[in-house]
Short mmCIF file of C-alpha atoms in Angstrom, two decimals:
data_model
loop_
_atom_site.label_atom_id
_atom_site.label_comp_id
_atom_site.label_asym_id
_atom_site.label_seq_id
_atom_site.Cartn_x
_atom_site.Cartn_y
_atom_site.Cartn_z
CA MET A 1 -0.16 -0.39 0.25
CA ASP A 2 1.10 3.50 -0.77
CA TRP A 3 1.24 5.80 2.13
CA PRO A 4 1.43 9.58 1.20
CA ASN A 5 2.07 10.67 4.82
CA HIS A 6 5.42 8.32 4.79
CA GLU A 7 7.53 11.02 2.69
CA ARG A 8 9.20 12.47 5.79
CA PRO A 9 9.92 9.39 7.82
CA TRP A 10 11.42 7.73 4.61
CA ARG A 11 13.92 10.90 4.09
CA GLU A 12 14.90 10.87 7.45
CA TRP A 13 15.37 7.25 7.82
CA ARG A 14 17.56 6.84 4.78
CA MET A 15 19.70 9.94 5.69
CA ALA A 16 20.46 7.98 8.88
CA THR A 17 21.13 4.87 7.17
CA GLY A 18 23.24 6.46 5.06
CA GLY A 19 25.50 8.09 7.81
CA ALA A 20 28.49 7.00 9.47
CA ARG A 21 26.81 5.34 12.24
CA MET A 22 23.38 3.99 12.73
CA HIS A 23 21.48 4.51 15.71
CA HIS A 24 20.08 1.04 17.08
CA GLY A 25 17.08 1.96 18.76
CA TRP A 26 13.96 4.05 16.49
CA ILE A 27 10.53 4.68 17.83
CA LEU A 28 7.74 4.99 15.16
CA ALA A 29 5.49 7.48 16.65
CA GLY A 30 2.19 8.21 15.40
CA LYS A 31 -2.00 7.57 16.04
CA ARG A 32 -3.13 4.21 15.18
CA GLY A 33 -3.73 3.51 11.11
CA LEU A 34 -0.96 5.61 9.83
CA GLY A 35 1.01 2.81 8.36
CA LYS A 36 3.92 2.52 10.99
CA ARG A 37 3.96 -1.38 10.72
CA ASP A 38 4.13 -1.31 6.98
CA PHE A 39 7.01 1.17 7.28
CA ALA A 40 8.71 -0.78 9.98
CA LEU A 41 8.51 -3.77 7.58
CA ALA A 42 9.85 -2.36 4.53
CA ALA A 43 12.72 -0.52 6.53
CA ALA A 44 13.68 -3.45 8.27
CA ALA A 45 13.75 -5.35 4.90
CA GLU A 46 16.16 -2.33 3.54
CA LEU A 47 18.14 -2.46 6.49
CA VAL A 48 19.11 -6.41 6.48
CA ALA A 49 19.61 -6.38 2.88
CA GLU A 50 23.26 -6.97 1.84
CA PRO A 51 24.41 -7.29 -2.00
CA GLY A 52 24.49 -10.24 -3.91
CA VAL A 53 22.71 -11.92 -0.86
CA ARG A 54 19.25 -12.95 -1.98
CA GLN A 55 16.53 -11.92 0.51
CA PRO A 56 13.27 -13.46 1.06
CA ALA A 57 10.32 -11.65 -0.87
CA ASP A 58 8.27 -11.04 1.97
CA PRO A 59 10.00 -9.02 4.91
CA ALA A 60 7.15 -10.76 7.18
CA ASN A 61 8.96 -13.91 6.48
CA HIS A 62 12.61 -12.74 6.91
CA PRO A 63 14.55 -14.90 9.72
CA ASP A 64 16.40 -11.64 10.46
CA ILE A 65 13.18 -9.83 11.04
CA VAL A 66 11.78 -10.44 14.41
CA THR A 67 8.15 -9.04 15.27
CA LEU A 68 6.94 -8.98 18.68
CA THR A 69 3.01 -8.45 18.89
CA HIS A 70 0.23 -9.58 21.53
CA GLY A 71 0.69 -13.43 21.61
CA PRO A 72 -2.21 -15.88 22.77
CA LYS A 73 -3.76 -15.41 25.66
CA ASP A 74 -3.48 -18.36 27.53
CA ASP A 75 -2.56 -22.07 27.61
CA LYS A 76 -5.84 -22.85 25.55
CA ALA A 77 -5.05 -20.10 23.05
CA GLU A 78 -1.61 -21.45 22.73
CA ARG A 79 -2.60 -24.72 21.63
CA ALA A 80 -4.93 -23.07 19.22
CA ALA A 81 -2.22 -21.04 17.72
CA ALA A 82 0.02 -23.97 17.35
CA GLU A 83 -2.66 -25.87 15.27
CA GLY A 84 -3.06 -23.10 13.19
CA LYS A 85 -6.58 -22.05 14.28
CA PRO A 86 -7.88 -18.66 15.34
CA PHE A 87 -7.04 -17.79 18.93
CA GLU A 88 -7.49 -15.01 21.39
CA ARG A 89 -4.74 -12.79 21.95
CA ALA A 90 -3.28 -11.20 24.85
CA ARG A 91 -3.83 -7.62 25.63
CA SER A 92 0.06 -6.96 26.37
CA ILE A 93 3.15 -7.95 25.38
CA ARG A 94 4.71 -10.63 28.08
CA ILE A 95 8.06 -10.61 29.43
CA ARG A 96 8.60 -14.29 28.14
CA GLN A 97 8.00 -12.66 24.59
CA ILE A 98 11.23 -10.60 25.42
CA ARG A 99 12.78 -13.18 26.97
CA ALA A 100 12.70 -15.64 24.10
CA MET A 101 13.76 -12.40 21.57
CA GLN A 102 16.51 -11.94 23.73
CA ARG A 103 17.70 -15.60 23.59
CA ARG A 104 17.40 -15.50 20.28
CA LEU A 105 19.71 -12.45 19.69
CA THR A 106 22.70 -14.40 21.30
CA THR A 107 22.89 -16.15 18.02
CA ARG A 108 24.15 -14.81 14.74
CA PRO A 109 21.59 -13.60 12.09
CA THR A 110 20.40 -16.19 9.92
CA ILE A 111 21.01 -14.69 6.28
CA GLY A 112 23.44 -11.71 6.55
CA SER A 113 25.14 -9.40 9.43
CA ARG A 114 22.08 -7.79 10.52
CA ARG A 115 18.74 -8.36 12.40
CA VAL A 116 16.02 -6.20 13.21
CA VAL A 117 13.34 -6.36 16.07
CA ILE A 118 10.16 -4.81 15.47
CA ILE A 119 7.93 -4.57 18.48
CA ASP A 120 4.23 -3.76 17.66
CA PRO A 121 2.69 -1.72 19.70
CA ALA A 122 5.48 -1.15 22.01
CA ASP A 123 2.60 0.80 24.17
CA ASP A 124 1.48 -2.60 25.37
CA LEU A 125 4.80 -4.11 27.18
CA GLU A 126 4.07 -4.95 30.16
CA ARG A 127 6.21 -3.27 33.10
CA ALA A 128 8.49 -6.18 33.12
CA ALA A 129 8.78 -6.65 29.51
CA ALA A 130 9.76 -3.02 29.34
CA ASN A 131 12.39 -3.17 31.82
CA ALA A 132 13.68 -6.23 30.14
CA LEU A 133 14.12 -4.63 26.85
CA LEU A 134 15.66 -1.79 28.04
CA LYS A 135 18.83 -4.04 29.04
CA SER A 136 18.94 -5.08 25.21
CA LEU A 137 18.65 -1.38 24.30
CA GLU A 138 21.54 -0.33 26.82
CA GLU A 139 23.70 -3.11 25.23
CA PRO A 140 22.15 -4.10 21.72
CA PRO A 141 24.03 -7.07 20.32
CA GLN A 142 26.25 -6.24 17.44
CA GLY A 143 24.22 -5.69 14.08
CA THR A 144 21.03 -5.61 15.97
CA PHE A 145 18.41 -2.78 15.39
CA PHE A 146 15.23 -2.33 17.36
CA MET A 147 12.14 -0.34 15.94
CA LEU A 148 9.16 0.24 18.42
CA VAL A 149 5.82 1.09 16.90
CA THR A 150 4.25 3.09 19.18
CA HIS A 151 0.50 5.06 19.01
CA ALA A 152 1.38 6.85 22.33
CA PRO A 153 5.03 7.78 23.10
CA ALA A 154 4.52 9.16 26.45
CA ARG A 155 3.39 5.32 27.78
CA LEU A 156 7.11 3.92 26.89
CA LEU A 157 9.33 4.11 29.99
CA PRO A 158 11.48 7.68 29.94
CA THR A 159 14.67 5.28 29.92
CA ILE A 160 13.66 3.47 26.84
CA ARG A 161 12.53 6.95 25.26
CA SER A 162 16.07 8.42 25.98
CA ARG A 163 17.82 5.44 24.07
CA CYS A 164 15.85 5.81 20.73
CA ARG A 165 15.59 8.24 17.75
CA VAL A 166 12.33 9.02 17.11
CA LEU A 167 10.36 8.78 13.66
CA ARG A 168 7.00 10.80 13.52
CA PHE A 169 4.13 10.18 11.36
CA PRO A 170 1.74 12.80 10.39
CA PRO A 171 -1.68 12.47 9.98
CA LEU A 172 -3.25 11.84 6.50
CA THR A 173 -4.90 15.35 4.94
CA ASP A 174 -8.79 14.73 3.71
CA ALA A 175 -7.60 14.67 0.46
CA GLU A 176 -5.19 11.74 0.92
CA LEU A 177 -7.38 9.86 3.44
CA ALA A 178 -10.34 9.93 0.49
CA ALA A 179 -7.93 8.76 -2.19
CA MET A 180 -7.01 6.16 0.05
CA LEU A 181 -10.57 4.95 1.06
CA ASP A 182 -11.27 4.91 -2.62
CA ALA A 183 -8.10 2.87 -3.86
CA ASP A 184 -9.21 0.53 -0.83
CA GLY A 185 -12.99 0.06 -2.10
CA ALA A 186 -13.93 1.57 1.35
CA GLY A 187 -15.74 4.80 0.26
CA GLY A 188 -19.03 3.75 0.40
CA ASP A 189 -22.15 6.50 0.55
CA PRO A 190 -20.73 10.08 0.67
CA GLY A 191 -22.31 10.93 3.76
CA GLU A 192 -21.18 7.56 6.20
CA ARG A 193 -17.56 8.48 4.27
CA ALA A 194 -17.70 12.05 5.41
CA ALA A 195 -18.56 10.83 9.23
CA ALA A 196 -16.02 8.18 9.20
CA MET A 197 -13.27 10.69 8.11
CA LYS A 198 -14.13 13.35 10.52
CA ALA A 199 -14.08 10.47 13.41
CA ALA A 200 -10.70 8.75 12.26
CA GLU A 201 -8.86 12.42 12.21
CA GLY A 202 -6.31 11.25 9.60
CA SER A 203 -6.12 7.58 10.35
CA PHE A 204 -6.64 5.46 7.50
CA GLY A 205 -6.98 2.18 9.54
CA ALA A 206 -9.56 4.36 11.76
CA ALA A 207 -11.34 5.36 8.71
CA ARG A 208 -11.76 1.82 7.15
CA ARG A 209 -13.27 0.61 10.25
CA PHE A 210 -15.28 3.32 10.70
CA ALA A 211 -16.78 3.31 7.21
CA GLU A 212 -18.06 -0.31 8.18
CA GLN A 213 -19.69 1.01 11.23
CA LYS A 214 -22.00 3.53 8.89
CA LEU A 215 -21.67 6.41 11.37
CA GLY A 216 -23.82 9.05 8.90
CA ALA A 217 -26.37 9.18 11.09
CA LEU A 218 -24.66 8.95 14.70
CA ALA A 219 -22.56 11.90 13.51
CA GLU A 220 -25.83 14.08 12.65
CA VAL A 221 -27.29 13.42 16.06
CA MET A 222 -24.07 14.28 17.71
CA GLU A 223 -23.65 17.64 15.95
CA THR A 224 -27.25 18.70 16.82
CA LEU A 225 -26.58 17.81 20.59
CA LEU A 226 -23.58 19.90 20.35
CA ALA A 227 -25.33 22.84 18.24
CA GLU A 228 -28.61 22.90 19.96
CA GLY A 229 -28.30 20.55 23.22
CA ASP A 230 -31.37 18.60 24.06
CA PRO A 231 -34.17 20.68 25.86
CA ALA A 232 -36.71 17.85 24.97
CA MET A 233 -34.37 14.65 26.34
CA THR A 234 -35.10 13.25 22.94
CA GLY A 235 -31.74 13.38 21.16
CA ARG A 236 -30.04 11.43 23.66
CA GLY A 237 -32.57 8.63 23.39
CA GLU A 238 -31.91 8.59 19.58
CA LEU A 239 -28.20 8.42 19.98
CA ALA A 240 -28.22 5.42 22.48
CA ALA A 241 -30.61 3.51 19.71
CA LEU A 242 -28.20 4.29 16.96
CA ILE A 243 -25.21 3.14 18.91
CA GLY A 244 -27.36 0.13 19.93
CA PRO A 245 -28.28 -1.50 23.32
CA ARG A 246 -25.94 -4.42 22.69
CA ALA A 247 -23.32 -2.44 20.87
CA ASP A 248 -19.94 -4.39 20.80
CA ARG A 249 -16.49 -3.14 21.85
CA GLU A 250 -15.61 -1.86 18.10
CA ARG A 251 -19.23 -0.12 17.69
CA LEU A 252 -18.55 1.70 21.02
CA GLN A 253 -15.02 2.67 20.21
CA ALA A 254 -16.21 4.12 17.00
CA ALA A 255 -18.96 6.22 18.75
CA PHE A 256 -16.55 7.45 21.30
CA ASP A 257 -14.08 8.47 18.56
CA LEU A 258 -16.58 10.26 16.89
CA ALA A 259 -17.70 12.14 19.87
CA ARG A 260 -14.10 13.16 20.62
CA ALA A 261 -13.49 14.24 17.03
CA LEU A 262 -16.71 16.29 16.83
CA VAL A 263 -15.89 17.98 20.04
CA ALA A 264 -12.52 18.62 19.23
CA ALA A 265 -13.25 20.24 15.83
CA ARG A 266 -15.96 22.26 17.40
CA ALA A 267 -13.15 23.54 20.35
CA ARG A 268 -10.73 24.54 17.47
CA GLU A 269 -13.45 26.52 15.56
CA THR A 270 -15.51 28.29 18.39
CA GLY A 271 -14.53 32.16 19.20
CA SER A 272 -16.04 31.51 23.04
CA ASN A 273 -13.53 31.12 25.56
CA ALA A 274 -16.27 29.60 27.86
CA GLU A 275 -17.67 27.24 25.07
CA ARG A 276 -14.20 25.85 24.54
CA GLY A 277 -13.32 25.39 28.09
CA ALA A 278 -16.71 23.27 28.48
CA LEU A 279 -15.81 21.33 25.12
CA VAL A 280 -12.22 20.77 26.58
CA GLU A 281 -13.75 18.94 29.77
CA ALA A 282 -16.22 17.11 27.88
CA HIS A 283 -13.14 15.90 25.46
CA ALA A 284 -11.26 15.15 28.66
CA ARG A 285 -14.24 13.14 30.09
CA LEU A 286 -14.74 11.15 26.63
CA VAL A 287 -11.34 10.06 26.83
CA GLU A 288 -11.53 8.86 30.46
CA LEU A 289 -15.02 7.16 29.49
CA ALA A 290 -13.54 5.35 26.84
CA ARG A 291 -10.36 4.11 28.57
CA ASP A 292 -12.22 3.05 31.65
CA ALA A 293 -15.32 1.42 29.66
CA PRO A 294 -13.51 -2.03 28.55
CA ILE A 295 -12.09 -2.56 31.83
CA HIS A 296 -15.05 -1.55 34.43
CA ASN A 297 -17.92 -3.63 31.72
CA TYR A 298 -20.17 -0.45 32.04
CA ASP A 299 -23.83 -0.94 30.74
CA THR A 300 -24.02 0.03 26.57
CA GLY A 301 -27.09 1.76 27.27
CA LEU A 302 -25.91 3.98 30.07
CA LEU A 303 -22.49 4.58 28.37
CA ALA A 304 -24.46 5.78 25.23
CA LEU A 305 -26.48 7.88 27.30
CA GLU A 306 -23.54 9.54 29.05
CA ILE A 307 -21.75 10.21 25.86
CA GLY A 308 -25.04 12.13 24.97
CA THR A 309 -25.06 14.22 28.36
CA LEU A 310 -21.48 15.08 27.78
CA LEU A 311 -21.96 16.36 24.57
CA VAL A 312 -25.27 18.40 25.51
CA GLY A 313 -23.09 19.67 28.63
CA ALA A 314 -20.28 21.40 25.93
CA SER A 315 -23.22 22.58 23.82
CA ALA A 316 -23.25 26.14 22.97
CA ALA A 317 -27.03 26.16 23.79
CA SER A 318 -26.62 24.87 27.27
CA GLU A 319 -27.09 26.89 30.37
CA PRO A 320 -23.50 27.95 32.36
CA ALA A 321 -22.94 25.62 34.73
CA HIS A 322 -23.01 28.64 37.42
CA GLY A 323 -24.89 31.01 35.36
#
């Protein structure tokens, strides 16, 4: 896939690889859905390639490119994975995965003289796993390079961040995002696509997921709540119905992301300091609620009503809290 937002990261990467001494640790930073993993695999393939040495066609199958991501959740999932069956993944990257990688680093690379370790997403390293990784970053084996794909660099240990160079991946422009959706066949109805793009805020991966969620009607109701409030208490009920009484995690996440995007856009546009303050507060509460929802297993219907209430509270039509 062609990623138009990768031009600058590629330029910085190739300047580094052409220098006298290539840094061994890299953080690939940017929001989800910007192609950072694609970049990591392609960049790793360039790094391990050597003149006259035949390389595998697919970097994902290269013996000297080691990728760590969420592994099987438990023993049952381990067995299913070993049998080639679908399996449930763990929510974090565990220390045993880092230990296994470190044992592998005690041997020589298979094809050439270099090896690349990709950790995706490094945000989800367990604390013990992050501390174990730090030892490898402090004393990397000869010819070993690390690429840490991260959606939230602040979640990494400061000591890990200090040992890595950062490549930042900018969000896609609306034109770039629209072109990628068209090329992917995920354009769909213009209204639905517009809502998906607004919720995605420059992320192709998010826009593609949201296009499947058909967010057009949801966006209309949310924008009405933000603009006009909900004096008759009907808008919040309509919002809850559109999200769905038994919405799955993907649907609920799409609703949260759409609400946050609409609130952020309105905060950027308003000329009222009071309204901007209410919008910023609503955005922070939406972030907090989205983070806590999977942990506390909240009732979906109540969550939908809470999203609506936060939008109404930030509405320009709402009465001041202490007016």
